Amino acid sequence: MSNQRMTLEEMTEKYPDQWLFIIDCEHSENTELLSGIVFAHSEARDDIYEVSGQYNGSAAIRYTGELPEGMHYLL
């Protein structure tokens, strides 16, 4: 894990087509994710869900590629 804060655009560029577990999130007034710290990243969604279950605190999970048809984010 890096302690470097990145924008969502920077995360997408650095970790293409990967699942991200993001901590220390900064959101816009309408709750859009603006930036955060990538705590973990993986091509496998299950890896990120495993990490998220062990973390106490506010966080977000994002996929940086196109979601497969029929898959949606759960908010």
Short mmCIF file of N, CA and C in Angstrom, two decimals:
data_model
loop_
_atom_site.label_atom_id
_atom_site.label_comp_id
_atom_site.label_asym_id
_atom_site.label_seq_id
_atom_site.Cartn_x
_atom_site.Cartn_y
_atom_site.Cartn_z
N MET A 1 0.84 -1.18 0.00
CA MET A 1 0.00 0.00 0.00
C MET A 1 0.88 1.24 0.00
N SER A 2 0.49 2.18 -0.78
CA SER A 2 1.14 3.48 -0.81
C SER A 2 0.28 4.45 -0.01
N ASN A 3 0.91 5.40 0.65
CA ASN A 3 0.15 6.41 1.39
C ASN A 3 -0.11 7.63 0.52
N GLN A 4 0.08 7.49 -0.77
CA GLN A 4 -0.07 8.61 -1.69
C GLN A 4 -1.53 8.82 -2.05
N ARG A 5 -2.03 10.02 -1.78
CA ARG A 5 -3.40 10.36 -2.19
C ARG A 5 -3.42 10.56 -3.70
N MET A 6 -4.43 9.97 -4.35
CA MET A 6 -4.58 10.10 -5.79
C MET A 6 -6.01 10.46 -6.12
N THR A 7 -6.18 11.11 -7.24
CA THR A 7 -7.52 11.35 -7.75
C THR A 7 -8.02 10.04 -8.37
N LEU A 8 -9.32 9.97 -8.60
CA LEU A 8 -9.89 8.79 -9.24
C LEU A 8 -9.28 8.60 -10.63
N GLU A 9 -9.03 9.68 -11.34
CA GLU A 9 -8.41 9.60 -12.66
C GLU A 9 -7.00 9.00 -12.57
N GLU A 10 -6.22 9.42 -11.59
CA GLU A 10 -4.87 8.89 -11.41
C GLU A 10 -4.90 7.40 -11.05
N MET A 11 -5.85 7.01 -10.22
CA MET A 11 -5.99 5.59 -9.85
C MET A 11 -6.31 4.75 -11.08
N THR A 12 -7.21 5.25 -11.90
CA THR A 12 -7.61 4.52 -13.11
C THR A 12 -6.43 4.37 -14.06
N GLU A 13 -5.62 5.39 -14.16
CA GLU A 13 -4.44 5.34 -15.02
C GLU A 13 -3.37 4.38 -14.48
N LYS A 14 -3.16 4.40 -13.17
CA LYS A 14 -2.11 3.57 -12.56
C LYS A 14 -2.53 2.11 -12.44
N TYR A 15 -3.83 1.86 -12.22
CA TYR A 15 -4.34 0.50 -12.01
C TYR A 15 -5.46 0.18 -13.00
N PRO A 16 -5.13 0.06 -14.29
CA PRO A 16 -6.18 -0.19 -15.29
C PRO A 16 -6.81 -1.58 -15.10
N ASP A 17 -8.12 -1.63 -15.26
CA ASP A 17 -8.88 -2.89 -15.21
C ASP A 17 -8.64 -3.66 -13.91
N GLN A 18 -8.61 -2.94 -12.81
CA GLN A 18 -8.42 -3.58 -11.51
C GLN A 18 -9.46 -3.10 -10.51
N TRP A 19 -9.69 -3.93 -9.51
CA TRP A 19 -10.54 -3.58 -8.38
C TRP A 19 -9.67 -2.87 -7.36
N LEU A 20 -10.19 -1.78 -6.81
CA LEU A 20 -9.45 -0.99 -5.84
C LEU A 20 -10.22 -0.92 -4.52
N PHE A 21 -9.48 -1.01 -3.43
CA PHE A 21 -10.03 -0.74 -2.10
C PHE A 21 -9.40 0.57 -1.66
N ILE A 22 -10.21 1.60 -1.52
CA ILE A 22 -9.72 2.97 -1.32
C ILE A 22 -10.11 3.46 0.07
N ILE A 23 -9.13 3.99 0.80
CA ILE A 23 -9.39 4.52 2.13
C ILE A 23 -9.14 6.04 2.13
N ASP A 24 -9.50 6.66 3.23
CA ASP A 24 -9.31 8.10 3.39
C ASP A 24 -9.90 8.85 2.19
N CYS A 25 -11.13 8.51 1.86
CA CYS A 25 -11.79 9.04 0.67
C CYS A 25 -12.22 10.49 0.85
N GLU A 26 -12.10 11.23 -0.23
CA GLU A 26 -12.63 12.59 -0.30
C GLU A 26 -13.76 12.56 -1.33
N HIS A 27 -14.92 13.10 -0.93
CA HIS A 27 -16.10 13.09 -1.80
C HIS A 27 -16.56 14.51 -2.10
N SER A 28 -17.23 14.66 -3.22
CA SER A 28 -17.86 15.93 -3.56
C SER A 28 -19.13 16.08 -2.73
N GLU A 29 -19.78 17.22 -2.86
CA GLU A 29 -21.03 17.46 -2.14
C GLU A 29 -22.12 16.45 -2.49
N ASN A 30 -22.08 15.92 -3.71
CA ASN A 30 -23.07 14.93 -4.12
C ASN A 30 -22.55 13.50 -3.98
N THR A 31 -21.56 13.30 -3.11
CA THR A 31 -20.96 12.01 -2.73
C THR A 31 -20.15 11.32 -3.83
N GLU A 32 -19.78 12.03 -4.88
CA GLU A 32 -18.92 11.47 -5.91
C GLU A 32 -17.50 11.34 -5.36
N LEU A 33 -16.87 10.18 -5.57
CA LEU A 33 -15.51 9.96 -5.10
C LEU A 33 -14.54 10.85 -5.88
N LEU A 34 -13.78 11.67 -5.17
CA LEU A 34 -12.82 12.57 -5.81
C LEU A 34 -11.39 12.06 -5.68
N SER A 35 -11.02 11.60 -4.49
CA SER A 35 -9.65 11.13 -4.28
C SER A 35 -9.61 10.21 -3.06
N GLY A 36 -8.47 9.58 -2.88
CA GLY A 36 -8.28 8.69 -1.73
C GLY A 36 -6.94 8.01 -1.84
N ILE A 37 -6.72 7.05 -0.95
CA ILE A 37 -5.48 6.27 -0.90
C ILE A 37 -5.82 4.83 -1.25
N VAL A 38 -5.14 4.27 -2.24
CA VAL A 38 -5.38 2.88 -2.63
C VAL A 38 -4.72 1.98 -1.58
N PHE A 39 -5.56 1.29 -0.80
CA PHE A 39 -5.11 0.39 0.25
C PHE A 39 -4.74 -0.97 -0.34
N ALA A 40 -5.53 -1.40 -1.35
CA ALA A 40 -5.27 -2.68 -2.02
C ALA A 40 -5.83 -2.60 -3.43
N HIS A 41 -5.23 -3.40 -4.33
CA HIS A 41 -5.72 -3.48 -5.71
C HIS A 41 -5.51 -4.89 -6.21
N SER A 42 -6.39 -5.34 -7.10
CA SER A 42 -6.31 -6.69 -7.64
C SER A 42 -7.19 -6.79 -8.88
N GLU A 43 -6.85 -7.74 -9.73
CA GLU A 43 -7.71 -8.04 -10.87
C GLU A 43 -8.92 -8.86 -10.43
N ALA A 44 -8.83 -9.46 -9.23
CA ALA A 44 -9.91 -10.30 -8.72
C ALA A 44 -10.74 -9.55 -7.68
N ARG A 45 -12.01 -9.42 -7.94
CA ARG A 45 -12.91 -8.72 -7.02
C ARG A 45 -12.93 -9.38 -5.65
N ASP A 46 -12.87 -10.70 -5.60
CA ASP A 46 -12.91 -11.40 -4.32
C ASP A 46 -11.74 -11.03 -3.42
N ASP A 47 -10.58 -10.76 -4.00
CA ASP A 47 -9.43 -10.33 -3.20
C ASP A 47 -9.74 -9.04 -2.46
N ILE A 48 -10.39 -8.13 -3.14
CA ILE A 48 -10.72 -6.83 -2.55
C ILE A 48 -11.80 -6.99 -1.49
N TYR A 49 -12.79 -7.83 -1.74
CA TYR A 49 -13.82 -8.06 -0.74
C TYR A 49 -13.22 -8.68 0.52
N GLU A 50 -12.24 -9.54 0.36
CA GLU A 50 -11.57 -10.14 1.52
C GLU A 50 -10.86 -9.07 2.35
N VAL A 51 -10.14 -8.18 1.69
CA VAL A 51 -9.45 -7.08 2.39
C VAL A 51 -10.46 -6.18 3.07
N SER A 52 -11.55 -5.87 2.39
CA SER A 52 -12.54 -4.93 2.94
C SER A 52 -13.17 -5.48 4.21
N GLY A 53 -13.30 -6.77 4.32
CA GLY A 53 -13.89 -7.38 5.51
C GLY A 53 -12.99 -7.28 6.73
N GLN A 54 -11.72 -6.99 6.52
CA GLN A 54 -10.76 -6.89 7.61
C GLN A 54 -10.46 -5.44 7.99
N TYR A 55 -11.11 -4.50 7.33
CA TYR A 55 -10.82 -3.08 7.53
C TYR A 55 -11.94 -2.42 8.30
N ASN A 56 -11.60 -1.70 9.35
CA ASN A 56 -12.58 -0.92 10.11
C ASN A 56 -12.40 0.54 9.74
N GLY A 57 -13.39 1.12 9.17
CA GLY A 57 -13.31 2.52 8.79
C GLY A 57 -14.04 2.77 7.50
N SER A 58 -14.09 4.02 7.13
CA SER A 58 -14.76 4.43 5.90
C SER A 58 -13.86 4.11 4.71
N ALA A 59 -14.45 3.54 3.67
CA ALA A 59 -13.68 3.15 2.50
C ALA A 59 -14.61 3.02 1.29
N ALA A 60 -14.00 2.80 0.13
CA ALA A 60 -14.76 2.62 -1.10
C ALA A 60 -14.12 1.50 -1.92
N ILE A 61 -14.93 0.85 -2.73
CA ILE A 61 -14.45 -0.16 -3.67
C ILE A 61 -14.82 0.34 -5.06
N ARG A 62 -13.85 0.32 -5.95
CA ARG A 62 -14.07 0.79 -7.32
C ARG A 62 -13.40 -0.16 -8.31
N TYR A 63 -13.98 -0.30 -9.50
CA TYR A 63 -13.36 -1.03 -10.59
C TYR A 63 -12.95 0.00 -11.64
N THR A 64 -11.74 -0.10 -12.15
CA THR A 64 -11.22 0.93 -13.05
C THR A 64 -11.45 0.63 -14.53
N GLY A 65 -12.03 -0.49 -14.82
CA GLY A 65 -12.32 -0.82 -16.22
C GLY A 65 -13.81 -0.76 -16.47
N GLU A 66 -14.23 -1.31 -17.59
CA GLU A 66 -15.65 -1.40 -17.89
C GLU A 66 -16.20 -2.63 -17.19
N LEU A 67 -17.30 -2.44 -16.47
CA LEU A 67 -17.93 -3.57 -15.79
C LEU A 67 -18.53 -4.52 -16.82
N PRO A 68 -18.38 -5.82 -16.57
CA PRO A 68 -19.02 -6.79 -17.48
C PRO A 68 -20.53 -6.58 -17.50
N GLU A 69 -21.15 -6.92 -18.62
CA GLU A 69 -22.59 -6.74 -18.76
C GLU A 69 -23.31 -7.47 -17.63
N GLY A 70 -24.25 -6.77 -17.03
CA GLY A 70 -25.04 -7.36 -15.95
C GLY A 70 -24.46 -7.12 -14.56
N MET A 71 -23.24 -6.59 -14.47
CA MET A 71 -22.63 -6.31 -13.18
C MET A 71 -22.79 -4.83 -12.86
N HIS A 72 -23.15 -4.54 -11.61
CA HIS A 72 -23.38 -3.16 -11.20
C HIS A 72 -22.71 -2.91 -9.86
N TYR A 73 -22.44 -1.65 -9.58
CA TYR A 73 -21.96 -1.26 -8.26
C TYR A 73 -23.11 -1.29 -7.28
N LEU A 74 -22.84 -1.71 -6.07
CA LEU A 74 -23.81 -1.65 -5.00
C LEU A 74 -23.44 -0.48 -4.13
N LEU A 75 -24.32 0.49 -4.02
CA LEU A 75 -24.04 1.69 -3.22
C LEU A 75 -24.67 1.58 -1.87
#
